[in-house]
Tab-separated table of C-alpha atoms in Angstrom:
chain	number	residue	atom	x	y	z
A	182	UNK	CA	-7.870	24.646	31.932
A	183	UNK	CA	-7.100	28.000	29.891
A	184	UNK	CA	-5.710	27.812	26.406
A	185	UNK	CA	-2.251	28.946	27.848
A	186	UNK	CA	-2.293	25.092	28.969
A	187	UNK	CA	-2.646	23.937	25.628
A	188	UNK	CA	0.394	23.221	22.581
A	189	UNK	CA	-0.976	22.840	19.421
A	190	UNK	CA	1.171	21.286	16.151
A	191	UNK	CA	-0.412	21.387	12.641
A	192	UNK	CA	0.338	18.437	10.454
A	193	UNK	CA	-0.875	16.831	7.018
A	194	UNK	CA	-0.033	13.533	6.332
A	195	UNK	CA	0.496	11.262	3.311
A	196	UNK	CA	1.442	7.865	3.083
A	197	UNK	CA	4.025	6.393	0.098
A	198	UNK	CA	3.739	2.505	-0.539
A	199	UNK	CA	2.312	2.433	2.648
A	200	UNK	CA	4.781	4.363	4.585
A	201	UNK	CA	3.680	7.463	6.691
A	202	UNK	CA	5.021	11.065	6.371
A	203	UNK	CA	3.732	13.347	8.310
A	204	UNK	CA	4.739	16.516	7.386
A	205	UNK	CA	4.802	20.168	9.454
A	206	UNK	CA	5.201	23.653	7.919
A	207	UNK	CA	4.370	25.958	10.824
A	208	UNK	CA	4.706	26.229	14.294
A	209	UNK	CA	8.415	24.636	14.494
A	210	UNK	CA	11.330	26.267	16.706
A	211	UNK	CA	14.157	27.944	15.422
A	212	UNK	CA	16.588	25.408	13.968
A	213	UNK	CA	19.634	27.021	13.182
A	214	UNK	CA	22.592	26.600	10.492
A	215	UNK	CA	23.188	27.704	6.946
A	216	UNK	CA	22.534	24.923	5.099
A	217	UNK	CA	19.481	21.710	5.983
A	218	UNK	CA	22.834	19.295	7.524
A	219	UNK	CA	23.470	22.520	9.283
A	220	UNK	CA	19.918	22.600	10.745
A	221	UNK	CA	19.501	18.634	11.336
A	222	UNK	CA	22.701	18.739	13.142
A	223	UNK	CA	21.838	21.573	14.919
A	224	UNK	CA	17.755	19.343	15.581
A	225	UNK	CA	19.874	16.613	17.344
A	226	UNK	CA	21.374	18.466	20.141
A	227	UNK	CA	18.246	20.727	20.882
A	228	UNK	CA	15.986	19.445	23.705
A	229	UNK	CA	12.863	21.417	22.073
A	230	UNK	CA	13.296	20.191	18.127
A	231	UNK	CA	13.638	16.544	20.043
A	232	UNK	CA	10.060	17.556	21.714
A	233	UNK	CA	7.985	18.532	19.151
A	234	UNK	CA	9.855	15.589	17.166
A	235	UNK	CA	8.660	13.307	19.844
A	236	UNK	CA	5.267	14.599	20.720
A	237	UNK	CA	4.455	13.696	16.814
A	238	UNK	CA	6.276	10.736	16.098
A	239	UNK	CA	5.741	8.677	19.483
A	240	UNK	CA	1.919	7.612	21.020
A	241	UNK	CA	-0.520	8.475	21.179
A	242	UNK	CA	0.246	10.441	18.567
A	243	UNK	CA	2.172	8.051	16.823
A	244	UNK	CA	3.531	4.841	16.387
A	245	UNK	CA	6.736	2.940	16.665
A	246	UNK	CA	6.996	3.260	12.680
A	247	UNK	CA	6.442	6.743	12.451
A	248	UNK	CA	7.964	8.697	9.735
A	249	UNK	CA	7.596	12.702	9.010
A	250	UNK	CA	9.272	15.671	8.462
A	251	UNK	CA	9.531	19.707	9.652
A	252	UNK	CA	9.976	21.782	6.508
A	253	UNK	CA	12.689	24.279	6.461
A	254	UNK	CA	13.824	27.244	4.287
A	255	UNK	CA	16.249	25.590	0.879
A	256	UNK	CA	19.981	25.788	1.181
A	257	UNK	CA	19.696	28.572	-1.612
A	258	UNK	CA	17.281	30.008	-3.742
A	259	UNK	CA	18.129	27.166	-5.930
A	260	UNK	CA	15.327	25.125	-4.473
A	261	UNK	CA	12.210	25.448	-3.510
A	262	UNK	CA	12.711	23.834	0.213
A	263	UNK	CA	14.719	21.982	2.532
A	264	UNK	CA	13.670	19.296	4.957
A	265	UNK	CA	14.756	17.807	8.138
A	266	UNK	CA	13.323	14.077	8.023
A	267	UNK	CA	12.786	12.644	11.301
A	268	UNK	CA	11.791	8.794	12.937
A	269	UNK	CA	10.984	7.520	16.435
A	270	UNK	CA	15.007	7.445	17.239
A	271	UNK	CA	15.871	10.868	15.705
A	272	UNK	CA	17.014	12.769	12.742
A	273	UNK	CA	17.735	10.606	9.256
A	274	UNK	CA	20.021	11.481	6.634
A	275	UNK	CA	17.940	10.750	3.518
A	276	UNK	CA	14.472	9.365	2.729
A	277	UNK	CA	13.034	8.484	-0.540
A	278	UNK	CA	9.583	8.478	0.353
A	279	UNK	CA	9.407	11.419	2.003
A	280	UNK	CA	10.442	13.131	-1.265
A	281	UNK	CA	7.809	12.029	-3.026
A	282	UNK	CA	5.288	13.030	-0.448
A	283	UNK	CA	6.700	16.163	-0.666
A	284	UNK	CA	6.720	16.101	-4.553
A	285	UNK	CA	2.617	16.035	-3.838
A	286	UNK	CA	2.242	18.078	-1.175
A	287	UNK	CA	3.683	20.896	-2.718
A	288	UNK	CA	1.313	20.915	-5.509
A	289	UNK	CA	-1.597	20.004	-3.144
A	290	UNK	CA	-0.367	23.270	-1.226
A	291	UNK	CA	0.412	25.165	-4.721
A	292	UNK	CA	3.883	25.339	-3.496
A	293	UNK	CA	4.528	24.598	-7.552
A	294	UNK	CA	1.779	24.876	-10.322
A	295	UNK	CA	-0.244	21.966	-11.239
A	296	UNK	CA	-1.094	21.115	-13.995
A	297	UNK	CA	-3.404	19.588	-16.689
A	298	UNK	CA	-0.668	17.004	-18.467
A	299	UNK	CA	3.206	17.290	-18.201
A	300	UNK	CA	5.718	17.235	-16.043
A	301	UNK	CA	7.332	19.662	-13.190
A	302	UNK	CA	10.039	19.937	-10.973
A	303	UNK	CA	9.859	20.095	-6.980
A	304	UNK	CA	13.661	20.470	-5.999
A	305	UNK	CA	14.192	20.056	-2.101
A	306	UNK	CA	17.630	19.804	-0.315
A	307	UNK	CA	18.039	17.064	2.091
A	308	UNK	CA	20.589	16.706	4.604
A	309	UNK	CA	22.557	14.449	2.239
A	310	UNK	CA	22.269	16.594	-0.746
A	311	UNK	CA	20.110	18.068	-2.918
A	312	UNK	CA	16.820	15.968	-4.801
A	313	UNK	CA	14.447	16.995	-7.629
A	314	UNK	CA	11.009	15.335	-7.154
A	315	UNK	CA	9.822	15.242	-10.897
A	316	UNK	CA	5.986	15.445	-10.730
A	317	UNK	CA	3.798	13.672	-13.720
A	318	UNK	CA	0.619	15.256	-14.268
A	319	UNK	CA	-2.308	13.524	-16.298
A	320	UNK	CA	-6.097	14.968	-16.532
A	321	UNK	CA	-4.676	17.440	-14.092
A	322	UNK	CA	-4.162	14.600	-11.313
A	323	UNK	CA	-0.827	13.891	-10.280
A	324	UNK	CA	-0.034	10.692	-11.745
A	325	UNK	CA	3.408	9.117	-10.241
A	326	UNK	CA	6.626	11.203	-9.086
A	327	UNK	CA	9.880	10.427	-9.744
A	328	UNK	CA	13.062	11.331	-7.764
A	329	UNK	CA	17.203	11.734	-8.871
A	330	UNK	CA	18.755	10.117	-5.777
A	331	UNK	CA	21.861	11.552	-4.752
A	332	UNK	CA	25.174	10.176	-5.698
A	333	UNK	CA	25.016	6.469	-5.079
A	334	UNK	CA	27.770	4.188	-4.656
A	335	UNK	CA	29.497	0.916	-3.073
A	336	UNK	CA	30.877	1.375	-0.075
A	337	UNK	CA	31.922	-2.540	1.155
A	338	UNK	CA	31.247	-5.940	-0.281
A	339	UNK	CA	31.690	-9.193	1.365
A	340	UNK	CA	31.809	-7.848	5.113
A	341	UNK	CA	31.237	-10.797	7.431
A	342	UNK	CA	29.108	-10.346	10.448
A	343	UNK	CA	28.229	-13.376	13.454
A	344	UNK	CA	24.216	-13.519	14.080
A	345	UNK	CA	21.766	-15.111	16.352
A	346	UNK	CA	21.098	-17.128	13.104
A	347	UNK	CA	24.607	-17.874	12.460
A	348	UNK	CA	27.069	-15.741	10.253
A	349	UNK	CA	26.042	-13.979	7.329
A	350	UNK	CA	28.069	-11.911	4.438
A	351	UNK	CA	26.587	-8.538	3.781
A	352	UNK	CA	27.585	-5.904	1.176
A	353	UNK	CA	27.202	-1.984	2.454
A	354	UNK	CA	26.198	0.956	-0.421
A	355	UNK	CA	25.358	4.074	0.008
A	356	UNK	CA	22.342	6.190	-1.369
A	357	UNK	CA	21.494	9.312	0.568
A	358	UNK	CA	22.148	6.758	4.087
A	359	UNK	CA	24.059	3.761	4.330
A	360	UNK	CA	22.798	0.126	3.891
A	361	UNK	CA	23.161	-3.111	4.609
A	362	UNK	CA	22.331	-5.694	1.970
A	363	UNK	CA	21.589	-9.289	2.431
A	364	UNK	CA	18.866	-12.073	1.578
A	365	UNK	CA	16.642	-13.014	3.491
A	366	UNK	CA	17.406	-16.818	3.273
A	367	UNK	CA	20.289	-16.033	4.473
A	368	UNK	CA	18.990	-16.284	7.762
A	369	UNK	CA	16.264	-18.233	7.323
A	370	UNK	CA	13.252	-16.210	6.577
A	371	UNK	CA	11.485	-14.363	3.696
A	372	UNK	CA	10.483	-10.680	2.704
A	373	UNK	CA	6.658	-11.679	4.302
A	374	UNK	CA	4.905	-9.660	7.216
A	375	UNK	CA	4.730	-13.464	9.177
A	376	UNK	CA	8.610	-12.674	9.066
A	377	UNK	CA	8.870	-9.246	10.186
A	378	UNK	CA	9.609	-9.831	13.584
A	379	UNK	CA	12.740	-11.511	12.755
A	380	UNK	CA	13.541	-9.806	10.409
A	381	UNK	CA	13.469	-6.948	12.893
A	382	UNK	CA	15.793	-8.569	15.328
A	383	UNK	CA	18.381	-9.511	13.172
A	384	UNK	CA	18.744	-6.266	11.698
A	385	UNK	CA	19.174	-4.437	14.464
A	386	UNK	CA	21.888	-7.236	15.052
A	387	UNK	CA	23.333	-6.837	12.049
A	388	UNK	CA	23.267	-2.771	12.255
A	389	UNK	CA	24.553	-3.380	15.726
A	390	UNK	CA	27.464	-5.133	14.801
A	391	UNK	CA	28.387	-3.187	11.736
A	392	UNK	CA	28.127	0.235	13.428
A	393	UNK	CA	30.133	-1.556	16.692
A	394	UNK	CA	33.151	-2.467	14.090
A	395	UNK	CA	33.077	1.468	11.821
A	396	UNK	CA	32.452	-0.561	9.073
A	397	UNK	CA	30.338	1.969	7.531
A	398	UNK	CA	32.378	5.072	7.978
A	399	UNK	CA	31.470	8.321	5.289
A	400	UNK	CA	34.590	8.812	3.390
A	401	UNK	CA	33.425	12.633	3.512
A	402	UNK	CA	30.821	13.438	5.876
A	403	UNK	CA	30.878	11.897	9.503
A	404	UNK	CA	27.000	13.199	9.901
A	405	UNK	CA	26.571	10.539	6.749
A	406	UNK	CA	28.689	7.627	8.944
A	407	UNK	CA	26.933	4.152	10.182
A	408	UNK	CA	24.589	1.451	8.891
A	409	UNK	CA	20.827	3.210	8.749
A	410	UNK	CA	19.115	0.437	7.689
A	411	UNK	CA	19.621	-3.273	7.112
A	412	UNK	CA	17.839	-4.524	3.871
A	413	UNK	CA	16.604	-8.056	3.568
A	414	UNK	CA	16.243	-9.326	-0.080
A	415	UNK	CA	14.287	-12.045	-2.162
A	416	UNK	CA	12.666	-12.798	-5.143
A	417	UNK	CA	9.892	-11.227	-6.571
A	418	UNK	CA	6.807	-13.536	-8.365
A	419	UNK	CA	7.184	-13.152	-11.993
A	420	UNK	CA	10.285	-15.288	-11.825
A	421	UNK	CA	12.067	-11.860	-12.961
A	422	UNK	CA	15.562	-11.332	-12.598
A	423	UNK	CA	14.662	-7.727	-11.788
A	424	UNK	CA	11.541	-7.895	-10.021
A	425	UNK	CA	12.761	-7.852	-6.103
A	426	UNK	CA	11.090	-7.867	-2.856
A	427	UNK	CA	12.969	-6.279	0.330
A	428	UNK	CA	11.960	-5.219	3.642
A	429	UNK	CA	13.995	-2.264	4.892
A	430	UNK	CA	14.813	-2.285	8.592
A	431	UNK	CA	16.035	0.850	9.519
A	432	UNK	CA	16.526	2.926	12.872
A	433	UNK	CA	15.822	1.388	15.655
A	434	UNK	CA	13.648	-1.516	14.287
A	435	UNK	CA	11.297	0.785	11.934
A	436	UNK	CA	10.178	-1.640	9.264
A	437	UNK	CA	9.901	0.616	6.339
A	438	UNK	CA	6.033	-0.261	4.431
A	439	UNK	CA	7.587	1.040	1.562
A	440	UNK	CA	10.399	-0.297	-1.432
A	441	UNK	CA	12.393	2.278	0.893
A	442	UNK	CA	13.177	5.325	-1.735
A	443	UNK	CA	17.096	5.609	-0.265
A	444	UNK	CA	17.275	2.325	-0.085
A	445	UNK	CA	16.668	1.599	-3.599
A	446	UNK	CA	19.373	3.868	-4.671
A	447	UNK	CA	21.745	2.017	-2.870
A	448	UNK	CA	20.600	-1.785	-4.267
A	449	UNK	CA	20.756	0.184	-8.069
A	450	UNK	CA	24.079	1.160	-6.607
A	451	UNK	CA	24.862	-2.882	-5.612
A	452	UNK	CA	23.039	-4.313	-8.820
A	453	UNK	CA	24.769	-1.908	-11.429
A	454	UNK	CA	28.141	-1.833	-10.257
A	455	UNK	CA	27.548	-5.989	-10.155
A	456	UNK	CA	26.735	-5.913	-13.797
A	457	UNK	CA	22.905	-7.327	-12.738
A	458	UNK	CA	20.931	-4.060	-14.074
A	459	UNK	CA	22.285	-2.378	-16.989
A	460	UNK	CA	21.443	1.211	-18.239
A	461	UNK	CA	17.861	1.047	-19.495
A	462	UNK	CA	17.312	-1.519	-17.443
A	463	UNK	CA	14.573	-1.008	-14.788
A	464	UNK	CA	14.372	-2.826	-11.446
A	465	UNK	CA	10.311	-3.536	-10.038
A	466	UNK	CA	11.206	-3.087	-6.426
A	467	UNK	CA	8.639	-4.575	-3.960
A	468	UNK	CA	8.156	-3.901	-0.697
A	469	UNK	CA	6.816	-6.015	2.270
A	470	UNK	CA	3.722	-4.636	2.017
A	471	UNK	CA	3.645	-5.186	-2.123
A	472	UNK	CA	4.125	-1.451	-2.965
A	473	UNK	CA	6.437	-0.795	-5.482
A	474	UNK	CA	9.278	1.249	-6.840
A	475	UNK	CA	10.368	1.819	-10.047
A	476	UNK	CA	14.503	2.267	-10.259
A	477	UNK	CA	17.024	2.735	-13.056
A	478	UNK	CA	20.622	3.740	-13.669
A	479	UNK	CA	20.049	7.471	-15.634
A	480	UNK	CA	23.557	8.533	-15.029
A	481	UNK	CA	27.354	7.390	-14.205
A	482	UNK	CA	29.957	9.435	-12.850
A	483	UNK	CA	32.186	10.034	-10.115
A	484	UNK	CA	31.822	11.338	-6.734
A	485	UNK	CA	34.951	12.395	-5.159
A	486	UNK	CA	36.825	9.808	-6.347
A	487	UNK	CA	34.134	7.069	-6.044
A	488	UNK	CA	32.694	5.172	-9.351
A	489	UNK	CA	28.506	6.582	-8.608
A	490	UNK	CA	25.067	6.100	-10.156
A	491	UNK	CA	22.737	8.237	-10.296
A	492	UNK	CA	19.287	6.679	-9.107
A	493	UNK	CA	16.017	6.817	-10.574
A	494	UNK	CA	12.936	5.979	-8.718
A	495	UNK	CA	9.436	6.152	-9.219
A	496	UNK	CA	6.413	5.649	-6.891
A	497	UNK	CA	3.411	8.029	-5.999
A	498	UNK	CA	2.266	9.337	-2.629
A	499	UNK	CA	-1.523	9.816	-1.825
A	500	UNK	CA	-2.843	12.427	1.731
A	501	UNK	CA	-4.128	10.170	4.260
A	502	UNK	CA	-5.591	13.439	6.388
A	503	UNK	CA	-5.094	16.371	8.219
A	504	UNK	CA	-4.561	16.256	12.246
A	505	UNK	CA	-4.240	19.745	14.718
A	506	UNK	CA	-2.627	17.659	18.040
A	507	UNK	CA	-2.807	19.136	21.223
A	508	UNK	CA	-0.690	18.952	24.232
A	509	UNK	CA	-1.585	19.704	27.337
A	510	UNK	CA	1.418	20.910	29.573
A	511	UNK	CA	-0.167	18.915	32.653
A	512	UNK	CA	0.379	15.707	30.853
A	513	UNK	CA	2.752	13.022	32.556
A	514	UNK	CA	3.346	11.466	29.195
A	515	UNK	CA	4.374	14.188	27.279
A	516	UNK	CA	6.277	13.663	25.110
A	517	UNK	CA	5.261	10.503	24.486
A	518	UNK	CA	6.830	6.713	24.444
A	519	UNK	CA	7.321	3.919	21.932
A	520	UNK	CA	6.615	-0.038	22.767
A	521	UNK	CA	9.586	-1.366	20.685
């Protein structure tokens, strides 16, 4: 076998809370458009962006929870770099802890200076927008980052949907992706990993249904249109008010290890706009995993028309490794496959 028989992709991962991101600089194909929604619609409909996409995100490479992303050149020279954010089913709108992955990796790769105590700005445009990843330095260690969500905002409360566990009421917000909100009692289980399972199924249920009925249609931006992710609620320990737990099904049945960093936008969306976190306020979200997010309310406004928030959240992101995979072209299972 020659080395003409042989791909090779470049990757350094990280995990936030638990949740991958593997991230790849170099060695991507040309992914055309103007802007990073140009380029991830532009990803979707070409076969060799789906490859490599595929070939890193699917086994044996990957996993059926897979998360990473292909860095890309900033909408202007008003940041320091875009990002197409990708999953086992495709191309995502938005993802919170991605950003703050990238927050570290771009000191780690001296993309911005570190430093010995402060704090410094890693601004990246998403396909939803643009975010600032606000990296905290102490003893010259990055201690936590802290991301601006985009505009976040209620898009539907009380929206009925019929489930294998019977019917359930859901309320839909938007923060960088669209969400479905719900407890977990509500269909009989609880933000544990002995529940995940069914919590899986009946989010894709609920996603199904939602999506089925254009319930979650982008009053601007069809790219931005459908339920991403459904996210199961419950209480937290400390008997808080605003200490949470949720497990974020999104995709296809990705279970997200993290608070979910979009995700958490959109419940400070649901919980400020309900009165239930006022400014100064900050909500301890927990994940499945028990990782947590930071949030809070650190502005109010409008967006086109819509009453917004502006979402604050703060976690930290830590490398897990660096991998060079290989491919070789005579392989029958290239690009890969998923079990779920």
């Amino acid at each position: 076998m020659s080395t003409a028989d042989i791909e090779t992709y470049r990757t350094v991962d990280y995990h936030t809370g638990g949740e991958p991101f593997r991230i790849v600089a170099d060695g991507l194909p040309p992914l055309t458009g103007d802007t990073v929604a140009d380029r991830r619609a532009f990803a979707i409909d070409d076969a060799q962006s789906q490859r490599i996409r595929a070939i890193l995100c699917s086994e044996p490479r990957g996993h059926a929870d897979m998360y990473g992303g292909f860095i890309t050149p900033p909408d202007d020279d008003g940041a320091d770099l875009g990002v197409l954010f990708w999953h086992k089913d495709g191309f995502s709108t938005a993802c919170g802890h991605g950003t703050i992955a990238l927050g570290v990796w771009a000191v780690d790769t001296g993309l911005v200076e570190r430093l010995e105590d402060g704090e410094t700005d890693v601004v990246i445009d998403v396909p939803s927008g643009r975010v600032r990843a606000r990296v905290r330095f102490q003893a010259g260690e990055v201690a936590d980052v802290t991301f601006v969500s985009v505009p976040s905002w209620v898009h539907a409360r009380g929206v009925d949907v019929v489930t294998s566990r019977g019917p359930v009421t859901v309320d839909i917000a938007f923060g960088g992706a669209m969400y479905a909100v719900l407890a977990a009692s509500d269909v009989g289980l609880e933000v544990r990993p002995q529940d995940v399972t069914g919590l899986i199924a009946v989010g894709r249920e609920i996603r199904d249904a939602l999506n089925a009925a254009g319930a979650a249609q982008h009053p601007d931006d069809e790219r931005l249109s459908g339920v991403y992710g459904t996210i199961f609620t419950g209480p937290g320990d400390s008997g808080d008010p605003l200490h949470q737990r949720n497990c974020t099904v999104f995709a296809d049945g990705e279970v997200d290890r993290s608070p979910c960093g979009s995700g958490t936008a959109a419940r400070v969306a649901l919980l400020a706009a309900s009165g239930k976190l006022a400014d100064g306020q900050v909500l301890r979200h927990e994940s499945v995993v028990g990782s947590v997010f930071l949030a809070r309310v650190v502005d109010h406004g409008v967006d086109k028309g819509r009453a917004a928030v502006m979402a604050e959240v703060t976690g930290t992101a830590y490398r897990t490794g660096a991998s060079e995979f290989t491919v070789d072209v005579r392989d029958p299972m290239t690009p890969g496959f998923v079990l779920r």
